[in-house]
Amino acid sequence: MIFVIATNNSKKRVELDRILNPLGIQAVTAEQAGVNLEEVEETGNTFEENAELKAVAACDLSGLPAVADDSGLMVDALDGAPGIYSARYAGENATDADRIAKLLKEMQDVPMEKRTARFVSAVCCVFPDGRKIVVRGECQGTIGLAPQGKDGFGYDPVFVTQSGKTFAELSPQEKDAISHRGIALRKLADQLKQVLAAEEENSEEIDQ
Ligand code: IMP
């Protein structure tokens, strides 16, 4: 089955693709499906609402099932910020380095034991007939005192996992095994398997 991956973030798309492909899901980009997602405003109040806004738009525009992720970093000492505003934390045209610098500055007086945080990913899958699956994955960690590691994207260099390494120091496979997005997408895959199996059963009944 072909799904449109509803994101303009190329690094995130690579992760979604990497996790969905082994599950038998053929992913095409919004661009390949002729869909312009730039117009979709993330006006929801939760990760789930924003994931659904993006998936519904991509599904409506392409006529194909669509998968969207809305994700972010929630820092306990900052009352859950940057949360759903993670991408815009340091303004519209800021870089990953700007966002990390802002986060470390906000947390400069926070002691190690209070630097707990979690990444959250809500993934929504929408079918052209209106069926919808929404799942959430979370990954617990802490915010380091300085960036470490070169891989990954976004806040990866300051997100210290339970192994003591940051997300940016893990291989892609190691990150997928524990990441918020990996957890959410494996939940999605389980639910999709059930949907697809039910569909197959129905079509067999009709054939008989
Ligand atoms: P959105 O889901 O496109 O609204 O953006 C989520 C933002 O959260 C990204 O731009 C990153 O800054 C951050 N983020 C989400 N997932 C990750 C991750 O796996 N690693 C690092 N940063 C992430």
PDB file of C-alpha atoms and ligand atoms in Angstrom:
ATOM      1  CA  MET A   1       0.000   0.000   0.000  1.00  0.00           C
ATOM      2  CA  ILE A   2       1.289   3.482  -0.898  1.00  0.00           C
ATOM      3  CA  PHE A   3       1.203   6.234   1.725  1.00  0.00           C
ATOM      4  CA  VAL A   4       2.072   9.900   1.437  1.00  0.00           C
ATOM      5  CA  ILE A   5       4.420  11.092   4.133  1.00  0.00           C
ATOM      6  CA  ALA A   6       3.101  14.513   5.083  1.00  0.00           C
ATOM      7  CA  THR A   7       6.168  16.480   6.128  1.00  0.00           C
ATOM      8  CA  ASN A   8       8.435  19.121   4.634  1.00  0.00           C
ATOM      9  CA  ASN A   9      11.192  18.256   7.119  1.00  0.00           C
ATOM     10  CA  SER A  10      13.616  16.113   5.070  1.00  0.00           C
ATOM     11  CA  LYS A  11      15.412  14.643   8.117  1.00  0.00           C
ATOM     12  CA  LYS A  12      12.102  13.639   9.676  1.00  0.00           C
ATOM     13  CA  ARG A  13      10.988  12.171   6.347  1.00  0.00           C
ATOM     14  CA  VAL A  14      14.114  10.000   6.218  1.00  0.00           C
ATOM     15  CA  GLU A  15      13.301   8.650   9.705  1.00  0.00           C
ATOM     16  CA  LEU A  16       9.650   7.993   8.848  1.00  0.00           C
ATOM     17  CA  ASP A  17      10.688   6.247   5.637  1.00  0.00           C
ATOM     18  CA  ARG A  18      13.363   4.186   7.394  1.00  0.00           C
ATOM     19  CA  ILE A  19      10.872   2.900   9.981  1.00  0.00           C
ATOM     20  CA  LEU A  20       7.843   2.428   7.673  1.00  0.00           C
ATOM     21  CA  ASN A  21       9.576   0.650   4.751  1.00  0.00           C
ATOM     22  CA  PRO A  22      10.422  -2.584   6.605  1.00  0.00           C
ATOM     23  CA  LEU A  23       6.775  -2.727   7.657  1.00  0.00           C
ATOM     24  CA  GLY A  24       5.717  -3.148   4.025  1.00  0.00           C
ATOM     25  CA  ILE A  25       4.562   0.435   3.639  1.00  0.00           C
ATOM     26  CA  GLN A  26       5.702   2.198   0.499  1.00  0.00           C
ATOM     27  CA  ALA A  27       6.144   5.843   1.330  1.00  0.00           C
ATOM     28  CA  VAL A  28       6.070   8.682  -1.198  1.00  0.00           C
ATOM     29  CA  THR A  29       6.849  12.273  -0.342  1.00  0.00           C
ATOM     30  CA  ALA A  30       4.232  15.001  -0.471  1.00  0.00           C
ATOM     31  CA  GLU A  31       6.156  16.423  -3.434  1.00  0.00           C
ATOM     32  CA  GLN A  32       6.085  13.094  -5.321  1.00  0.00           C
ATOM     33  CA  ALA A  33       2.321  12.967  -4.706  1.00  0.00           C
ATOM     34  CA  GLY A  34       1.991  16.506  -6.105  1.00  0.00           C
ATOM     35  CA  VAL A  35       0.933  17.941  -2.760  1.00  0.00           C
ATOM     36  CA  ASN A  36       1.985  21.351  -1.401  1.00  0.00           C
ATOM     37  CA  LEU A  37       1.954  21.222   2.384  1.00  0.00           C
ATOM     38  CA  GLU A  38       3.360  24.696   2.925  1.00  0.00           C
ATOM     39  CA  GLU A  39      -0.118  26.119   3.357  1.00  0.00           C
ATOM     40  CA  VAL A  40      -1.035  23.796   6.236  1.00  0.00           C
ATOM     41  CA  GLU A  41      -0.935  25.807   9.472  1.00  0.00           C
ATOM     42  CA  GLU A  42      -0.278  23.948  12.706  1.00  0.00           C
ATOM     43  CA  THR A  43      -3.113  25.587  14.651  1.00  0.00           C
ATOM     44  CA  GLY A  44      -3.862  22.668  16.996  1.00  0.00           C
ATOM     45  CA  ASN A  45      -3.331  22.762  20.766  1.00  0.00           C
ATOM     46  CA  THR A  46      -1.878  19.251  20.972  1.00  0.00           C
ATOM     47  CA  PHE A  47       0.619  17.111  19.031  1.00  0.00           C
ATOM     48  CA  GLU A  48      -2.292  14.859  18.025  1.00  0.00           C
ATOM     49  CA  GLU A  49      -4.385  17.743  16.622  1.00  0.00           C
ATOM     50  CA  ASN A  50      -1.462  19.046  14.559  1.00  0.00           C
ATOM     51  CA  ALA A  51      -0.571  15.578  13.227  1.00  0.00           C
ATOM     52  CA  GLU A  52      -4.188  15.140  12.146  1.00  0.00           C
ATOM     53  CA  LEU A  53      -4.301  18.564  10.427  1.00  0.00           C
ATOM     54  CA  LYS A  54      -1.242  17.625   8.331  1.00  0.00           C
ATOM     55  CA  ALA A  55      -2.395  14.078   7.522  1.00  0.00           C
ATOM     56  CA  VAL A  56      -5.941  15.146   6.553  1.00  0.00           C
ATOM     57  CA  ALA A  57      -4.585  17.896   4.271  1.00  0.00           C
ATOM     58  CA  ALA A  58      -2.158  15.507   2.524  1.00  0.00           C
ATOM     59  CA  CYS A  59      -4.846  12.831   2.141  1.00  0.00           C
ATOM     60  CA  ASP A  60      -7.429  15.306   0.783  1.00  0.00           C
ATOM     61  CA  LEU A  61      -4.956  16.800  -1.692  1.00  0.00           C
ATOM     62  CA  SER A  62      -3.425  13.515  -2.936  1.00  0.00           C
ATOM     63  CA  GLY A  63      -6.343  11.080  -2.673  1.00  0.00           C
ATOM     64  CA  LEU A  64      -3.893   8.631  -1.019  1.00  0.00           C
ATOM     65  CA  PRO A  65      -3.642   7.450   2.593  1.00  0.00           C
ATOM     66  CA  ALA A  66      -1.356   9.872   4.429  1.00  0.00           C
ATOM     67  CA  VAL A  67       0.854   9.665   7.506  1.00  0.00           C
ATOM     68  CA  ALA A  68       1.962  12.729   9.473  1.00  0.00           C
ATOM     69  CA  ASP A  69       4.032  13.132  12.611  1.00  0.00           C
ATOM     70  CA  ASP A  70       3.883  16.098  14.961  1.00  0.00           C
ATOM     71  CA  SER A  71       6.600  15.998  17.519  1.00  0.00           C
ATOM     72  CA  GLY A  72       8.537  18.041  20.008  1.00  0.00           C
ATOM     73  CA  LEU A  73      10.570  18.236  23.157  1.00  0.00           C
ATOM     74  CA  MET A  74       8.919  18.746  26.559  1.00  0.00           C
ATOM     75  CA  VAL A  75      11.251  19.961  29.315  1.00  0.00           C
ATOM     76  CA  ASP A  76       9.984  19.572  32.891  1.00  0.00           C
ATOM     77  CA  ALA A  77      11.907  22.572  34.278  1.00  0.00           C
ATOM     78  CA  LEU A  78      10.298  24.740  31.561  1.00  0.00           C
ATOM     79  CA  ASP A  79       6.755  23.529  32.319  1.00  0.00           C
ATOM     80  CA  GLY A  80       6.678  21.385  29.174  1.00  0.00           C
ATOM     81  CA  ALA A  81       8.149  24.002  26.787  1.00  0.00           C
ATOM     82  CA  PRO A  82       9.033  24.120  23.936  1.00  0.00           C
ATOM     83  CA  GLY A  83       6.393  21.373  23.398  1.00  0.00           C
ATOM     84  CA  ILE A  84       4.217  21.885  20.327  1.00  0.00           C
ATOM     85  CA  TYR A  85       6.267  25.017  19.564  1.00  0.00           C
ATOM     86  CA  SER A  86       9.582  23.097  19.328  1.00  0.00           C
ATOM     87  CA  ALA A  87      10.119  23.915  15.637  1.00  0.00           C
ATOM     88  CA  ARG A  88       9.409  27.646  16.186  1.00  0.00           C
ATOM     89  CA  TYR A  89      11.095  27.988  19.612  1.00  0.00           C
ATOM     90  CA  ALA A  90      13.713  30.526  18.464  1.00  0.00           C
ATOM     91  CA  GLY A  91      11.608  32.249  15.775  1.00  0.00           C
ATOM     92  CA  GLU A  92      10.603  31.453  12.196  1.00  0.00           C
ATOM     93  CA  ASN A  93      13.977  31.444  10.401  1.00  0.00           C
ATOM     94  CA  ALA A  94      16.097  30.083  13.239  1.00  0.00           C
ATOM     95  CA  THR A  95      18.406  27.070  12.822  1.00  0.00           C
ATOM     96  CA  ASP A  96      18.707  23.935  14.969  1.00  0.00           C
ATOM     97  CA  ALA A  97      21.810  25.536  16.532  1.00  0.00           C
ATOM     98  CA  ASP A  98      19.782  28.678  17.446  1.00  0.00           C
ATOM     99  CA  ARG A  99      17.069  26.563  19.097  1.00  0.00           C
ATOM    100  CA  ILE A 100      19.622  24.549  21.067  1.00  0.00           C
ATOM    101  CA  ALA A 101      21.410  27.741  22.162  1.00  0.00           C
ATOM    102  CA  LYS A 102      18.126  29.214  23.381  1.00  0.00           C
ATOM    103  CA  LEU A 103      17.222  26.046  25.266  1.00  0.00           C
ATOM    104  CA  LEU A 104      20.627  25.810  26.981  1.00  0.00           C
ATOM    105  CA  LYS A 105      20.434  29.497  27.942  1.00  0.00           C
ATOM    106  CA  GLU A 106      16.953  29.080  29.456  1.00  0.00           C
ATOM    107  CA  MET A 107      18.292  26.110  31.436  1.00  0.00           C
ATOM    108  CA  GLN A 108      21.638  27.525  32.518  1.00  0.00           C
ATOM    109  CA  ASP A 109      20.642  27.602  36.211  1.00  0.00           C
ATOM    110  CA  VAL A 110      18.824  24.249  36.227  1.00  0.00           C
ATOM    111  CA  PRO A 111      20.795  21.575  38.136  1.00  0.00           C
ATOM    112  CA  MET A 112      21.409  18.118  36.617  1.00  0.00           C
ATOM    113  CA  GLU A 113      18.738  16.331  38.659  1.00  0.00           C
ATOM    114  CA  LYS A 114      16.053  18.749  37.416  1.00  0.00           C
ATOM    115  CA  ARG A 115      16.952  18.561  33.694  1.00  0.00           C
ATOM    116  CA  THR A 116      14.466  15.787  32.899  1.00  0.00           C
ATOM    117  CA  ALA A 117      12.655  15.936  29.556  1.00  0.00           C
ATOM    118  CA  ARG A 118      10.855  13.813  27.033  1.00  0.00           C
ATOM    119  CA  PHE A 119      10.384  13.728  23.286  1.00  0.00           C
ATOM    120  CA  VAL A 120       6.827  13.191  22.118  1.00  0.00           C
ATOM    121  CA  SER A 121       5.628  12.087  18.694  1.00  0.00           C
ATOM    122  CA  ALA A 122       1.981  11.902  17.687  1.00  0.00           C
ATOM    123  CA  VAL A 123       1.454  10.094  14.407  1.00  0.00           C
ATOM    124  CA  CYS A 124      -1.803  10.261  12.493  1.00  0.00           C
ATOM    125  CA  CYS A 125      -2.730   8.101   9.524  1.00  0.00           C
ATOM    126  CA  VAL A 126      -5.790   9.093   7.492  1.00  0.00           C
ATOM    127  CA  PHE A 127      -7.474   7.089   4.711  1.00  0.00           C
ATOM    128  CA  PRO A 128      -9.453   8.645   1.847  1.00  0.00           C
ATOM    129  CA  ASP A 129     -12.664   7.030   3.205  1.00  0.00           C
ATOM    130  CA  GLY A 130     -12.219   8.945   6.487  1.00  0.00           C
ATOM    131  CA  ARG A 131     -10.784   6.168   8.665  1.00  0.00           C
ATOM    132  CA  LYS A 132      -8.153   7.479  11.005  1.00  0.00           C
ATOM    133  CA  ILE A 133      -5.502   6.065  13.340  1.00  0.00           C
ATOM    134  CA  VAL A 134      -3.758   8.253  15.945  1.00  0.00           C
ATOM    135  CA  VAL A 135      -0.905   6.984  18.126  1.00  0.00           C
ATOM    136  CA  ARG A 136       1.670   8.537  20.472  1.00  0.00           C
ATOM    137  CA  GLY A 137       5.239   7.608  21.379  1.00  0.00           C
ATOM    138  CA  GLU A 138       7.363   9.118  24.136  1.00  0.00           C
ATOM    139  CA  CYS A 139      11.058   8.854  25.021  1.00  0.00           C
ATOM    140  CA  GLN A 140      12.417   9.946  28.425  1.00  0.00           C
ATOM    141  CA  GLY A 141      15.804  11.603  28.851  1.00  0.00           C
ATOM    142  CA  THR A 142      17.598  14.653  30.219  1.00  0.00           C
ATOM    143  CA  ILE A 143      18.944  17.865  28.716  1.00  0.00           C
ATOM    144  CA  GLY A 144      22.756  17.921  28.612  1.00  0.00           C
ATOM    145  CA  LEU A 145      24.889  20.923  29.531  1.00  0.00           C
ATOM    146  CA  ALA A 146      26.367  21.197  26.011  1.00  0.00           C
ATOM    147  CA  PRO A 147      25.696  19.658  22.574  1.00  0.00           C
ATOM    148  CA  GLN A 148      27.311  16.227  21.974  1.00  0.00           C
ATOM    149  CA  GLY A 149      27.382  14.172  18.763  1.00  0.00           C
ATOM    150  CA  LYS A 150      26.964  14.852  15.055  1.00  0.00           C
ATOM    151  CA  ASP A 151      24.094  12.652  13.870  1.00  0.00           C
ATOM    152  CA  GLY A 152      20.344  13.213  13.840  1.00  0.00           C
ATOM    153  CA  PHE A 153      18.631  16.587  13.726  1.00  0.00           C
ATOM    154  CA  GLY A 154      16.848  19.188  15.834  1.00  0.00           C
ATOM    155  CA  TYR A 155      17.514  18.903  19.571  1.00  0.00           C
ATOM    156  CA  ASP A 156      19.268  15.494  19.224  1.00  0.00           C
ATOM    157  CA  PRO A 157      22.720  16.769  20.404  1.00  0.00           C
ATOM    158  CA  VAL A 158      21.348  17.903  23.801  1.00  0.00           C
ATOM    159  CA  PHE A 159      18.893  15.052  24.453  1.00  0.00           C
ATOM    160  CA  VAL A 160      20.696  12.560  26.702  1.00  0.00           C
ATOM    161  CA  THR A 161      19.130   9.104  26.656  1.00  0.00           C
ATOM    162  CA  GLN A 162      19.120   6.579  29.485  1.00  0.00           C
ATOM    163  CA  SER A 163      22.330   5.047  28.010  1.00  0.00           C
ATOM    164  CA  GLY A 164      24.166   8.321  28.732  1.00  0.00           C
ATOM    165  CA  LYS A 165      24.589   9.052  25.003  1.00  0.00           C
ATOM    166  CA  THR A 166      22.691  11.821  23.238  1.00  0.00           C
ATOM    167  CA  PHE A 167      20.374  10.982  20.335  1.00  0.00           C
ATOM    168  CA  ALA A 168      23.056  12.558  18.102  1.00  0.00           C
ATOM    169  CA  GLU A 169      25.612   9.974  19.291  1.00  0.00           C
ATOM    170  CA  LEU A 170      23.419   6.974  18.415  1.00  0.00           C
ATOM    171  CA  SER A 171      23.330   5.168  15.076  1.00  0.00           C
ATOM    172  CA  PRO A 172      20.059   5.613  13.141  1.00  0.00           C
ATOM    173  CA  GLN A 173      19.014   2.065  14.145  1.00  0.00           C
ATOM    174  CA  GLU A 174      19.802   2.678  17.830  1.00  0.00           C
ATOM    175  CA  LYS A 175      17.759   5.899  17.755  1.00  0.00           C
ATOM    176  CA  ASP A 176      14.790   4.227  16.013  1.00  0.00           C
ATOM    177  CA  ALA A 177      14.743   1.430  18.615  1.00  0.00           C
ATOM    178  CA  ILE A 178      14.066   3.841  21.511  1.00  0.00           C
ATOM    179  CA  SER A 179      12.851   7.089  19.953  1.00  0.00           C
ATOM    180  CA  HIS A 180       9.411   8.622  20.386  1.00  0.00           C
ATOM    181  CA  ARG A 181       8.917   8.372  16.606  1.00  0.00           C
ATOM    182  CA  GLY A 182      10.047   4.738  16.446  1.00  0.00           C
ATOM    183  CA  ILE A 183       7.650   3.819  19.280  1.00  0.00           C
ATOM    184  CA  ALA A 184       4.720   5.689  17.696  1.00  0.00           C
ATOM    185  CA  LEU A 185       5.326   4.197  14.232  1.00  0.00           C
ATOM    186  CA  ARG A 186       5.544   0.639  15.545  1.00  0.00           C
ATOM    187  CA  LYS A 187       2.177   1.197  17.282  1.00  0.00           C
ATOM    188  CA  LEU A 188       0.809   2.540  13.991  1.00  0.00           C
ATOM    189  CA  ALA A 189       2.152  -0.506  12.135  1.00  0.00           C
ATOM    190  CA  ASP A 190       0.372  -2.868  14.565  1.00  0.00           C
ATOM    191  CA  GLN A 191      -2.932  -1.072  14.061  1.00  0.00           C
ATOM    192  CA  LEU A 192      -2.437  -0.862  10.279  1.00  0.00           C
ATOM    193  CA  LYS A 193      -1.849  -4.605  10.099  1.00  0.00           C
ATOM    194  CA  GLN A 194      -5.259  -5.131  11.702  1.00  0.00           C
ATOM    195  CA  VAL A 195      -6.951  -2.667   9.306  1.00  0.00           C
ATOM    196  CA  LEU A 196      -5.332  -4.275   6.257  1.00  0.00           C
ATOM    197  CA  ALA A 197      -6.135  -7.814   7.446  1.00  0.00           C
ATOM    198  CA  ALA A 198      -9.806  -6.855   7.960  1.00  0.00           C
ATOM    199  CA  GLU A 199      -9.860  -5.354   4.464  1.00  0.00           C
ATOM    200  CA  GLU A 200      -8.453  -8.554   2.965  1.00  0.00           C
ATOM    201  CA  GLU A 201     -11.030 -10.648   4.822  1.00  0.00           C
ATOM    202  CA  ASN A 202     -13.862  -8.424   3.508  1.00  0.00           C
ATOM    203  CA  SER A 203     -12.669  -8.655  -0.083  1.00  0.00           C
ATOM    204  CA  GLU A 204     -12.401 -12.471   0.207  1.00  0.00           C
ATOM    205  CA  GLU A 205     -16.003 -12.605   1.455  1.00  0.00           C
ATOM    206  CA  ILE A 206     -17.192 -10.448  -1.462  1.00  0.00           C
ATOM    207  CA  ASP A 207     -15.331 -12.697  -3.963  1.00  0.00           C
ATOM    208  CA  GLN A 208     -17.083 -15.829  -2.705  1.00  0.00           C
TER     209      GLN A 208
HETATM  210  P1  IMP B   1       7.083  19.597  13.787  1.00  0.00           P
HETATM  211  O1  IMP B   1       6.631  18.246  14.245  1.00  0.00           O
HETATM  212  O2  IMP B   1       7.381  19.627  12.318  1.00  0.00           O
HETATM  213  O3  IMP B   1       6.185  20.690  14.251  1.00  0.00           O
HETATM  214  O4  IMP B   1       8.514  19.906  14.407  1.00  0.00           O
HETATM  215  C1  IMP B   1       8.989  19.258  15.519  1.00  0.00           C
HETATM  216  C2  IMP B   1      10.292  19.873  15.983  1.00  0.00           C
HETATM  217  O5  IMP B   1      10.636  19.207  17.209  1.00  0.00           O
HETATM  218  C3  IMP B   1      11.465  19.641  15.038  1.00  0.00           C
HETATM  219  O6  IMP B   1      11.685  20.715  14.169  1.00  0.00           O
HETATM  220  C4  IMP B   1      12.634  19.470  16.000  1.00  0.00           C
HETATM  221  O7  IMP B   1      13.131  20.730  16.366  1.00  0.00           O
HETATM  222  C5  IMP B   1      11.974  18.832  17.216  1.00  0.00           C
HETATM  223  N1  IMP B   1      12.065  17.359  17.120  1.00  0.00           N
HETATM  224  C6  IMP B   1      11.075  16.459  16.865  1.00  0.00           C
HETATM  225  N2  IMP B   1      11.538  15.204  16.840  1.00  0.00           N
HETATM  226  C7  IMP B   1      12.863  15.307  17.064  1.00  0.00           C
HETATM  227  C8  IMP B   1      13.900  14.327  17.121  1.00  0.00           C
HETATM  228  O8  IMP B   1      13.727  13.114  16.928  1.00  0.00           O
HETATM  229  N3  IMP B   1      15.114  14.826  17.393  1.00  0.00           N
HETATM  230  C9  IMP B   1      15.373  16.144  17.586  1.00  0.00           C
HETATM  231  N4  IMP B   1      14.466  17.096  17.514  1.00  0.00           N
HETATM  232  C10 IMP B   1      13.197  16.673  17.243  1.00  0.00           C
END
